């Protein structure tokens, strides 16, 4: 899940427009906010029609939120989002009383497809905290939360990945390559498998065993049957020769990426 903080002016602010104040990549939530969302990833089995998303309000006042869903692809080696009706939120707009939580059902339309897709289908669920509109609201800026939650519909016969013990990943479906520019490493990863792979804690390991961290925490996903590219700034030259390693699907230890220079 990715969460960001949006800063928006109240209705009495001078310019009357919403402003983007900060974008914070958080593993679970923005610490400054009162809206919490769980779980952080949703998975649908091939015959599952609905899933539960819980929104919790830790504030002392009601919170309004909107839930939207978009299809997620990487056809251009980058994240692409498009409107979709393959998943729907019910309800799509909620008000959560102070100290309470609200169930939102993420639903697949009926009847379900008779021929499951060859590859896992990916979506992003957007949960937006809505601005408070009140005469008692002090003039100024409101800090609002936006959550981006991955959701996946599994292909026929696939095993869920979020509810099983984490273990080393079979990397035979990954085809990765990298190249160096003047001040960056450009990493390109293709996933020929039928389920996503999540990369985190990317590092460079020299042949002498020295490890240079390239990305702490989550790097991103490579979706099923697709390709993703990242440009990673380098503060220093990498000691050559060596290889790239990363934690895959939150496995407890890093694994060597099957890469070749180009």
PDB file of C-alpha atoms in Angstrom:
ATOM      1  CA  UNK A   1       0.000   0.000   0.000  1.00  0.00           C
ATOM      2  CA  UNK A   2       1.114   3.520  -0.691  1.00  0.00           C
ATOM      3  CA  UNK A   3      -0.191   6.501   1.270  1.00  0.00           C
ATOM      4  CA  UNK A   4       0.308  10.165   0.573  1.00  0.00           C
ATOM      5  CA  UNK A   5      -0.642  13.313   2.438  1.00  0.00           C
ATOM      6  CA  UNK A   6      -2.512  16.011   0.562  1.00  0.00           C
ATOM      7  CA  UNK A   7      -2.802  19.549   1.905  1.00  0.00           C
ATOM      8  CA  UNK A   8      -5.961  21.299   0.829  1.00  0.00           C
ATOM      9  CA  UNK A   9      -7.214  24.798   1.701  1.00  0.00           C
ATOM     10  CA  UNK A  10     -10.494  25.153   3.519  1.00  0.00           C
ATOM     11  CA  UNK A  11     -13.432  26.821   1.760  1.00  0.00           C
ATOM     12  CA  UNK A  12     -12.364  30.158   3.233  1.00  0.00           C
ATOM     13  CA  UNK A  13      -8.749  29.988   2.035  1.00  0.00           C
ATOM     14  CA  UNK A  14      -7.817  32.807  -0.297  1.00  0.00           C
ATOM     15  CA  UNK A  15      -7.375  30.973  -3.589  1.00  0.00           C
ATOM     16  CA  UNK A  16     -10.022  28.290  -3.081  1.00  0.00           C
ATOM     17  CA  UNK A  17      -7.988  25.580  -4.840  1.00  0.00           C
ATOM     18  CA  UNK A  18      -6.659  22.281  -3.575  1.00  0.00           C
ATOM     19  CA  UNK A  19      -2.858  22.221  -3.218  1.00  0.00           C
ATOM     20  CA  UNK A  20      -0.505  19.300  -3.114  1.00  0.00           C
ATOM     21  CA  UNK A  21       1.636  19.900  -0.039  1.00  0.00           C
ATOM     22  CA  UNK A  22       3.574  16.683   0.426  1.00  0.00           C
ATOM     23  CA  UNK A  23       3.864  13.201  -0.974  1.00  0.00           C
ATOM     24  CA  UNK A  24       5.012  10.722   1.634  1.00  0.00           C
ATOM     25  CA  UNK A  25       5.609   7.105   0.695  1.00  0.00           C
ATOM     26  CA  UNK A  26       4.497   5.092   3.723  1.00  0.00           C
ATOM     27  CA  UNK A  27       4.447   1.361   4.266  1.00  0.00           C
ATOM     28  CA  UNK A  28       1.171   1.413   6.202  1.00  0.00           C
ATOM     29  CA  UNK A  29      -0.143   4.938   6.838  1.00  0.00           C
ATOM     30  CA  UNK A  30       0.721   8.591   7.180  1.00  0.00           C
ATOM     31  CA  UNK A  31       1.436   9.233  10.831  1.00  0.00           C
ATOM     32  CA  UNK A  32      -0.127  12.706  10.687  1.00  0.00           C
ATOM     33  CA  UNK A  33      -3.535  11.386   9.609  1.00  0.00           C
ATOM     34  CA  UNK A  34      -6.532   9.890  11.400  1.00  0.00           C
ATOM     35  CA  UNK A  35      -7.773   7.662   8.579  1.00  0.00           C
ATOM     36  CA  UNK A  36      -6.389   4.106   8.664  1.00  0.00           C
ATOM     37  CA  UNK A  37      -6.996   1.432   6.024  1.00  0.00           C
ATOM     38  CA  UNK A  38      -6.612  -2.365   6.197  1.00  0.00           C
ATOM     39  CA  UNK A  39      -5.603  -4.702   4.691  1.00  0.00           C
ATOM     40  CA  UNK A  40      -2.739  -3.217   2.687  1.00  0.00           C
ATOM     41  CA  UNK A  41      -3.129  -5.675  -0.235  1.00  0.00           C
ATOM     42  CA  UNK A  42      -6.260  -7.436  -1.533  1.00  0.00           C
ATOM     43  CA  UNK A  43      -6.303 -10.759  -3.376  1.00  0.00           C
ATOM     44  CA  UNK A  44      -9.278 -12.389  -5.082  1.00  0.00           C
ATOM     45  CA  UNK A  45      -9.271 -16.087  -5.875  1.00  0.00           C
ATOM     46  CA  UNK A  46     -10.604 -16.924  -9.342  1.00  0.00           C
ATOM     47  CA  UNK A  47     -14.137 -17.607  -7.999  1.00  0.00           C
ATOM     48  CA  UNK A  48     -14.224 -15.029  -5.201  1.00  0.00           C
ATOM     49  CA  UNK A  49     -16.801 -12.304  -5.703  1.00  0.00           C
ATOM     50  CA  UNK A  50     -16.107  -9.895  -2.826  1.00  0.00           C
ATOM     51  CA  UNK A  51     -13.395  -8.786  -0.425  1.00  0.00           C
ATOM     52  CA  UNK A  52     -13.431  -6.614   2.696  1.00  0.00           C
ATOM     53  CA  UNK A  53     -11.668  -3.275   3.088  1.00  0.00           C
ATOM     54  CA  UNK A  54     -11.831  -1.614   6.510  1.00  0.00           C
ATOM     55  CA  UNK A  55     -11.560   2.135   7.054  1.00  0.00           C
ATOM     56  CA  UNK A  56     -10.918   3.314  10.617  1.00  0.00           C
ATOM     57  CA  UNK A  57     -11.292   6.807  12.055  1.00  0.00           C
ATOM     58  CA  UNK A  58      -8.992   7.570  15.013  1.00  0.00           C
ATOM     59  CA  UNK A  59     -10.028  11.244  15.167  1.00  0.00           C
ATOM     60  CA  UNK A  60     -12.535  12.915  17.498  1.00  0.00           C
ATOM     61  CA  UNK A  61     -14.679  14.083  14.583  1.00  0.00           C
ATOM     62  CA  UNK A  62     -16.332  12.311  11.615  1.00  0.00           C
ATOM     63  CA  UNK A  63     -14.235  11.603   8.515  1.00  0.00           C
ATOM     64  CA  UNK A  64     -15.605  11.385   4.979  1.00  0.00           C
ATOM     65  CA  UNK A  65     -13.838   9.247   2.385  1.00  0.00           C
ATOM     66  CA  UNK A  66     -14.235   8.282  -1.255  1.00  0.00           C
ATOM     67  CA  UNK A  67     -13.160   4.945  -2.768  1.00  0.00           C
ATOM     68  CA  UNK A  68     -12.250   4.595  -6.460  1.00  0.00           C
ATOM     69  CA  UNK A  69     -10.759   1.690  -8.419  1.00  0.00           C
ATOM     70  CA  UNK A  70      -8.541   1.724 -11.523  1.00  0.00           C
ATOM     71  CA  UNK A  71      -7.061  -0.952 -13.768  1.00  0.00           C
ATOM     72  CA  UNK A  72      -3.281  -1.187 -13.320  1.00  0.00           C
ATOM     73  CA  UNK A  73      -0.890  -2.157 -16.119  1.00  0.00           C
ATOM     74  CA  UNK A  74       2.729  -1.664 -17.168  1.00  0.00           C
ATOM     75  CA  UNK A  75       2.455  -1.852 -20.952  1.00  0.00           C
ATOM     76  CA  UNK A  76       4.995   0.976 -21.373  1.00  0.00           C
ATOM     77  CA  UNK A  77       7.436  -0.276 -18.691  1.00  0.00           C
ATOM     78  CA  UNK A  78       5.827   2.206 -16.284  1.00  0.00           C
ATOM     79  CA  UNK A  79       2.701   2.202 -14.125  1.00  0.00           C
ATOM     80  CA  UNK A  80      -0.451   2.972 -16.131  1.00  0.00           C
ATOM     81  CA  UNK A  81      -3.870   3.490 -14.524  1.00  0.00           C
ATOM     82  CA  UNK A  82      -7.228   3.546 -16.304  1.00  0.00           C
ATOM     83  CA  UNK A  83     -10.842   3.657 -15.104  1.00  0.00           C
ATOM     84  CA  UNK A  84     -12.352   0.213 -14.637  1.00  0.00           C
ATOM     85  CA  UNK A  85     -15.646  -1.396 -13.679  1.00  0.00           C
ATOM     86  CA  UNK A  86     -14.113  -4.840 -13.166  1.00  0.00           C
ATOM     87  CA  UNK A  87     -14.075  -4.099  -9.417  1.00  0.00           C
ATOM     88  CA  UNK A  88     -16.478  -1.819  -7.585  1.00  0.00           C
ATOM     89  CA  UNK A  89     -16.556  -0.321  -4.100  1.00  0.00           C
ATOM     90  CA  UNK A  90     -19.756  -0.587  -2.057  1.00  0.00           C
ATOM     91  CA  UNK A  91     -20.322   2.005  -0.722  1.00  0.00           C
ATOM     92  CA  UNK A  92     -18.125   4.329  -2.776  1.00  0.00           C
ATOM     93  CA  UNK A  93     -18.493   7.287  -0.359  1.00  0.00           C
ATOM     94  CA  UNK A  94     -18.597   6.810   3.400  1.00  0.00           C
ATOM     95  CA  UNK A  95     -18.742   8.820   6.602  1.00  0.00           C
ATOM     96  CA  UNK A  96     -16.925   7.218   9.532  1.00  0.00           C
ATOM     97  CA  UNK A  97     -17.944   8.347  13.053  1.00  0.00           C
ATOM     98  CA  UNK A  98     -15.213   9.216  15.586  1.00  0.00           C
ATOM     99  CA  UNK A  99     -13.400   6.151  16.894  1.00  0.00           C
ATOM    100  CA  UNK A 100     -15.320   3.812  14.600  1.00  0.00           C
ATOM    101  CA  UNK A 101     -14.542   1.780  11.504  1.00  0.00           C
ATOM    102  CA  UNK A 102     -16.466   1.218   8.291  1.00  0.00           C
ATOM    103  CA  UNK A 103     -16.625  -1.874   6.092  1.00  0.00           C
ATOM    104  CA  UNK A 104     -16.315  -1.267   2.348  1.00  0.00           C
ATOM    105  CA  UNK A 105     -16.943  -4.275   0.122  1.00  0.00           C
ATOM    106  CA  UNK A 106     -14.789  -4.521  -3.010  1.00  0.00           C
ATOM    107  CA  UNK A 107     -16.974  -6.471  -5.398  1.00  0.00           C
ATOM    108  CA  UNK A 108     -16.496  -8.197  -8.729  1.00  0.00           C
ATOM    109  CA  UNK A 109     -19.524  -7.943 -11.035  1.00  0.00           C
ATOM    110  CA  UNK A 110     -21.718 -10.988 -11.551  1.00  0.00           C
ATOM    111  CA  UNK A 111     -21.665 -13.341 -13.272  1.00  0.00           C
ATOM    112  CA  UNK A 112     -17.946 -13.961 -12.936  1.00  0.00           C
ATOM    113  CA  UNK A 113     -16.018 -14.606 -16.164  1.00  0.00           C
ATOM    114  CA  UNK A 114     -16.330 -18.223 -17.286  1.00  0.00           C
ATOM    115  CA  UNK A 115     -12.791 -18.217 -18.722  1.00  0.00           C
ATOM    116  CA  UNK A 116     -10.274 -16.949 -16.147  1.00  0.00           C
ATOM    117  CA  UNK A 117      -7.520 -14.723 -17.507  1.00  0.00           C
ATOM    118  CA  UNK A 118      -4.132 -16.271 -18.267  1.00  0.00           C
ATOM    119  CA  UNK A 119      -2.394 -13.655 -16.134  1.00  0.00           C
ATOM    120  CA  UNK A 120      -3.237 -12.146 -12.792  1.00  0.00           C
ATOM    121  CA  UNK A 121      -5.291  -8.950 -13.173  1.00  0.00           C
ATOM    122  CA  UNK A 122      -4.058  -5.925 -11.226  1.00  0.00           C
ATOM    123  CA  UNK A 123      -5.912  -2.898  -9.853  1.00  0.00           C
ATOM    124  CA  UNK A 124      -5.303   0.077  -7.589  1.00  0.00           C
ATOM    125  CA  UNK A 125      -7.884   1.028  -4.968  1.00  0.00           C
ATOM    126  CA  UNK A 126      -7.747   4.733  -4.123  1.00  0.00           C
ATOM    127  CA  UNK A 127      -9.083   5.828  -0.745  1.00  0.00           C
ATOM    128  CA  UNK A 128      -9.285   9.625  -0.489  1.00  0.00           C
ATOM    129  CA  UNK A 129     -10.063  11.477   2.698  1.00  0.00           C
ATOM    130  CA  UNK A 130     -12.496  14.255   1.778  1.00  0.00           C
ATOM    131  CA  UNK A 131     -12.242  17.831   3.111  1.00  0.00           C
ATOM    132  CA  UNK A 132     -14.392  18.864   6.043  1.00  0.00           C
ATOM    133  CA  UNK A 133     -16.927  21.533   5.124  1.00  0.00           C
ATOM    134  CA  UNK A 134     -18.123  23.319   8.246  1.00  0.00           C
ATOM    135  CA  UNK A 135     -18.675  26.860   9.423  1.00  0.00           C
ATOM    136  CA  UNK A 136     -16.711  25.884  12.528  1.00  0.00           C
ATOM    137  CA  UNK A 137     -13.732  24.780  10.454  1.00  0.00           C
ATOM    138  CA  UNK A 138     -10.871  27.251  11.074  1.00  0.00           C
ATOM    139  CA  UNK A 139      -9.460  29.050   8.058  1.00  0.00           C
ATOM    140  CA  UNK A 140      -6.283  27.493   6.697  1.00  0.00           C
ATOM    141  CA  UNK A 141      -5.128  24.219   5.254  1.00  0.00           C
ATOM    142  CA  UNK A 142      -6.389  20.703   5.852  1.00  0.00           C
ATOM    143  CA  UNK A 143      -4.017  17.744   5.670  1.00  0.00           C
ATOM    144  CA  UNK A 144      -5.820  14.850   3.988  1.00  0.00           C
ATOM    145  CA  UNK A 145      -4.769  11.282   3.300  1.00  0.00           C
ATOM    146  CA  UNK A 146      -4.797   9.348   0.053  1.00  0.00           C
ATOM    147  CA  UNK A 147      -4.152   5.615   0.094  1.00  0.00           C
ATOM    148  CA  UNK A 148      -3.258   3.509  -2.943  1.00  0.00           C
ATOM    149  CA  UNK A 149      -3.937  -0.179  -2.255  1.00  0.00           C
ATOM    150  CA  UNK A 150      -2.964  -2.937  -4.715  1.00  0.00           C
ATOM    151  CA  UNK A 151      -5.652  -5.488  -5.555  1.00  0.00           C
ATOM    152  CA  UNK A 152      -5.162  -8.653  -7.603  1.00  0.00           C
ATOM    153  CA  UNK A 153      -7.508 -11.183  -9.196  1.00  0.00           C
ATOM    154  CA  UNK A 154      -5.655 -14.485  -9.351  1.00  0.00           C
ATOM    155  CA  UNK A 155      -5.517 -16.533 -12.558  1.00  0.00           C
ATOM    156  CA  UNK A 156      -6.808 -20.093 -12.755  1.00  0.00           C
ATOM    157  CA  UNK A 157      -5.039 -22.401 -10.314  1.00  0.00           C
ATOM    158  CA  UNK A 158      -2.740 -19.735  -8.818  1.00  0.00           C
ATOM    159  CA  UNK A 159      -1.914 -19.722  -5.118  1.00  0.00           C
ATOM    160  CA  UNK A 160      -2.480 -16.588  -3.004  1.00  0.00           C
ATOM    161  CA  UNK A 161       0.707 -14.760  -2.120  1.00  0.00           C
ATOM    162  CA  UNK A 162      -0.364 -12.599   0.795  1.00  0.00           C
ATOM    163  CA  UNK A 163      -1.641 -15.375   3.075  1.00  0.00           C
ATOM    164  CA  UNK A 164       1.238 -17.827   2.854  1.00  0.00           C
ATOM    165  CA  UNK A 165       4.585 -17.999   4.612  1.00  0.00           C
ATOM    166  CA  UNK A 166       7.195 -15.951   2.784  1.00  0.00           C
ATOM    167  CA  UNK A 167       9.838 -18.040   1.071  1.00  0.00           C
ATOM    168  CA  UNK A 168      12.495 -17.564  -1.609  1.00  0.00           C
ATOM    169  CA  UNK A 169      10.933 -16.908  -5.017  1.00  0.00           C
ATOM    170  CA  UNK A 170      11.519 -18.950  -8.152  1.00  0.00           C
ATOM    171  CA  UNK A 171      13.289 -16.334 -10.297  1.00  0.00           C
ATOM    172  CA  UNK A 172      13.084 -18.296 -13.557  1.00  0.00           C
ATOM    173  CA  UNK A 173      10.191 -16.053 -14.717  1.00  0.00           C
ATOM    174  CA  UNK A 174      12.251 -12.866 -14.222  1.00  0.00           C
ATOM    175  CA  UNK A 175      14.343 -11.432 -17.037  1.00  0.00           C
ATOM    176  CA  UNK A 176      16.277  -8.406 -15.828  1.00  0.00           C
ATOM    177  CA  UNK A 177      18.896  -6.153 -17.369  1.00  0.00           C
ATOM    178  CA  UNK A 178      20.669  -3.027 -16.189  1.00  0.00           C
ATOM    179  CA  UNK A 179      22.880  -0.279 -17.532  1.00  0.00           C
ATOM    180  CA  UNK A 180      24.818   2.581 -16.031  1.00  0.00           C
ATOM    181  CA  UNK A 181      24.483   6.223 -17.027  1.00  0.00           C
ATOM    182  CA  UNK A 182      26.629   9.067 -15.700  1.00  0.00           C
ATOM    183  CA  UNK A 183      24.861   9.228 -12.337  1.00  0.00           C
ATOM    184  CA  UNK A 184      22.191   6.508 -12.324  1.00  0.00           C
ATOM    185  CA  UNK A 185      21.501   2.814 -12.714  1.00  0.00           C
ATOM    186  CA  UNK A 186      18.631   1.976 -15.046  1.00  0.00           C
ATOM    187  CA  UNK A 187      17.018  -1.336 -14.162  1.00  0.00           C
ATOM    188  CA  UNK A 188      14.612  -3.127 -16.503  1.00  0.00           C
ATOM    189  CA  UNK A 189      12.721  -6.201 -15.264  1.00  0.00           C
ATOM    190  CA  UNK A 190      10.372  -8.402 -17.279  1.00  0.00           C
ATOM    191  CA  UNK A 191       8.054 -10.854 -15.523  1.00  0.00           C
ATOM    192  CA  UNK A 192       6.957 -13.740 -17.737  1.00  0.00           C
ATOM    193  CA  UNK A 193       5.140 -15.450 -14.870  1.00  0.00           C
ATOM    194  CA  UNK A 194       1.388 -15.334 -14.291  1.00  0.00           C
ATOM    195  CA  UNK A 195       1.602 -13.511 -10.919  1.00  0.00           C
ATOM    196  CA  UNK A 196       3.217 -10.276  -9.769  1.00  0.00           C
ATOM    197  CA  UNK A 197       6.628  -9.972  -8.141  1.00  0.00           C
ATOM    198  CA  UNK A 198       7.266  -7.294  -5.502  1.00  0.00           C
ATOM    199  CA  UNK A 199      10.827  -5.965  -5.192  1.00  0.00           C
ATOM    200  CA  UNK A 200      12.262  -4.287  -2.114  1.00  0.00           C
ATOM    201  CA  UNK A 201      15.650  -3.593  -0.501  1.00  0.00           C
ATOM    202  CA  UNK A 202      17.470  -3.456  -3.830  1.00  0.00           C
ATOM    203  CA  UNK A 203      21.234  -3.519  -3.485  1.00  0.00           C
ATOM    204  CA  UNK A 204      24.460  -4.021  -5.408  1.00  0.00           C
ATOM    205  CA  UNK A 205      26.824  -6.742  -4.205  1.00  0.00           C
ATOM    206  CA  UNK A 206      30.425  -6.507  -5.385  1.00  0.00           C
ATOM    207  CA  UNK A 207      32.451  -9.642  -5.921  1.00  0.00           C
ATOM    208  CA  UNK A 208      34.336  -8.899  -2.696  1.00  0.00           C
ATOM    209  CA  UNK A 209      31.030  -9.090  -0.768  1.00  0.00           C
ATOM    210  CA  UNK A 210      30.560  -5.356  -0.164  1.00  0.00           C
ATOM    211  CA  UNK A 211      26.906  -4.316  -0.473  1.00  0.00           C
ATOM    212  CA  UNK A 212      25.822  -0.895  -1.761  1.00  0.00           C
ATOM    213  CA  UNK A 213      22.119  -0.151  -0.966  1.00  0.00           C
ATOM    214  CA  UNK A 214      20.299   1.266  -3.996  1.00  0.00           C
ATOM    215  CA  UNK A 215      16.731   1.407  -2.695  1.00  0.00           C
ATOM    216  CA  UNK A 216      15.717   1.010   0.939  1.00  0.00           C
ATOM    217  CA  UNK A 217      12.222  -0.339   1.433  1.00  0.00           C
ATOM    218  CA  UNK A 218       9.828  -0.977  -1.435  1.00  0.00           C
ATOM    219  CA  UNK A 219      11.082  -0.512  -4.989  1.00  0.00           C
ATOM    220  CA  UNK A 220       7.854  -1.570  -6.695  1.00  0.00           C
ATOM    221  CA  UNK A 221       6.012  -4.327  -8.509  1.00  0.00           C
ATOM    222  CA  UNK A 222       6.515  -6.078 -11.817  1.00  0.00           C
ATOM    223  CA  UNK A 223       3.041  -7.205 -12.826  1.00  0.00           C
ATOM    224  CA  UNK A 224       2.269 -10.584 -14.356  1.00  0.00           C
ATOM    225  CA  UNK A 225       3.312 -10.859 -18.003  1.00  0.00           C
ATOM    226  CA  UNK A 226       4.594  -7.267 -18.045  1.00  0.00           C
ATOM    227  CA  UNK A 227       7.743  -5.181 -17.769  1.00  0.00           C
ATOM    228  CA  UNK A 228       8.834  -2.364 -15.468  1.00  0.00           C
ATOM    229  CA  UNK A 229      11.765   0.041 -15.499  1.00  0.00           C
ATOM    230  CA  UNK A 230      13.329   2.144 -12.733  1.00  0.00           C
ATOM    231  CA  UNK A 231      16.008   4.844 -12.815  1.00  0.00           C
ATOM    232  CA  UNK A 232      17.962   4.855  -9.565  1.00  0.00           C
ATOM    233  CA  UNK A 233      20.286   7.795  -8.759  1.00  0.00           C
ATOM    234  CA  UNK A 234      23.823   6.841  -7.761  1.00  0.00           C
ATOM    235  CA  UNK A 235      25.798   8.822  -5.192  1.00  0.00           C
ATOM    236  CA  UNK A 236      29.002   6.966  -6.120  1.00  0.00           C
ATOM    237  CA  UNK A 237      30.381   4.618  -8.736  1.00  0.00           C
ATOM    238  CA  UNK A 238      29.440   0.995  -8.224  1.00  0.00           C
ATOM    239  CA  UNK A 239      32.362  -1.375  -7.637  1.00  0.00           C
ATOM    240  CA  UNK A 240      32.547  -3.689 -10.642  1.00  0.00           C
ATOM    241  CA  UNK A 241      32.114  -6.569 -11.165  1.00  0.00           C
ATOM    242  CA  UNK A 242      29.089  -7.465  -9.080  1.00  0.00           C
ATOM    243  CA  UNK A 243      25.387  -8.293  -9.185  1.00  0.00           C
ATOM    244  CA  UNK A 244      21.995  -6.934  -8.137  1.00  0.00           C
ATOM    245  CA  UNK A 245      20.001  -8.447  -5.321  1.00  0.00           C
ATOM    246  CA  UNK A 246      16.566  -7.731  -3.845  1.00  0.00           C
ATOM    247  CA  UNK A 247      13.972  -9.146  -1.517  1.00  0.00           C
ATOM    248  CA  UNK A 248      11.226 -10.663  -3.661  1.00  0.00           C
ATOM    249  CA  UNK A 249       7.641 -10.810  -2.369  1.00  0.00           C
ATOM    250  CA  UNK A 250       8.914  -9.954   1.126  1.00  0.00           C
ATOM    251  CA  UNK A 251      10.982 -13.128   1.411  1.00  0.00           C
ATOM    252  CA  UNK A 252      13.180 -13.009   4.529  1.00  0.00           C
ATOM    253  CA  UNK A 253      16.461 -12.859   2.579  1.00  0.00           C
ATOM    254  CA  UNK A 254      17.587 -11.068  -0.575  1.00  0.00           C
ATOM    255  CA  UNK A 255      17.960 -13.023  -3.821  1.00  0.00           C
ATOM    256  CA  UNK A 256      20.212 -12.437  -6.794  1.00  0.00           C
ATOM    257  CA  UNK A 257      18.362 -10.933  -9.756  1.00  0.00           C
ATOM    258  CA  UNK A 258      19.046 -12.856 -12.963  1.00  0.00           C
ATOM    259  CA  UNK A 259      20.472  -9.845 -14.798  1.00  0.00           C
ATOM    260  CA  UNK A 260      22.792  -9.104 -17.696  1.00  0.00           C
ATOM    261  CA  UNK A 261      24.388  -5.778 -18.579  1.00  0.00           C
ATOM    262  CA  UNK A 262      23.492  -4.142 -21.844  1.00  0.00           C
TER     263      UNK A 262
END
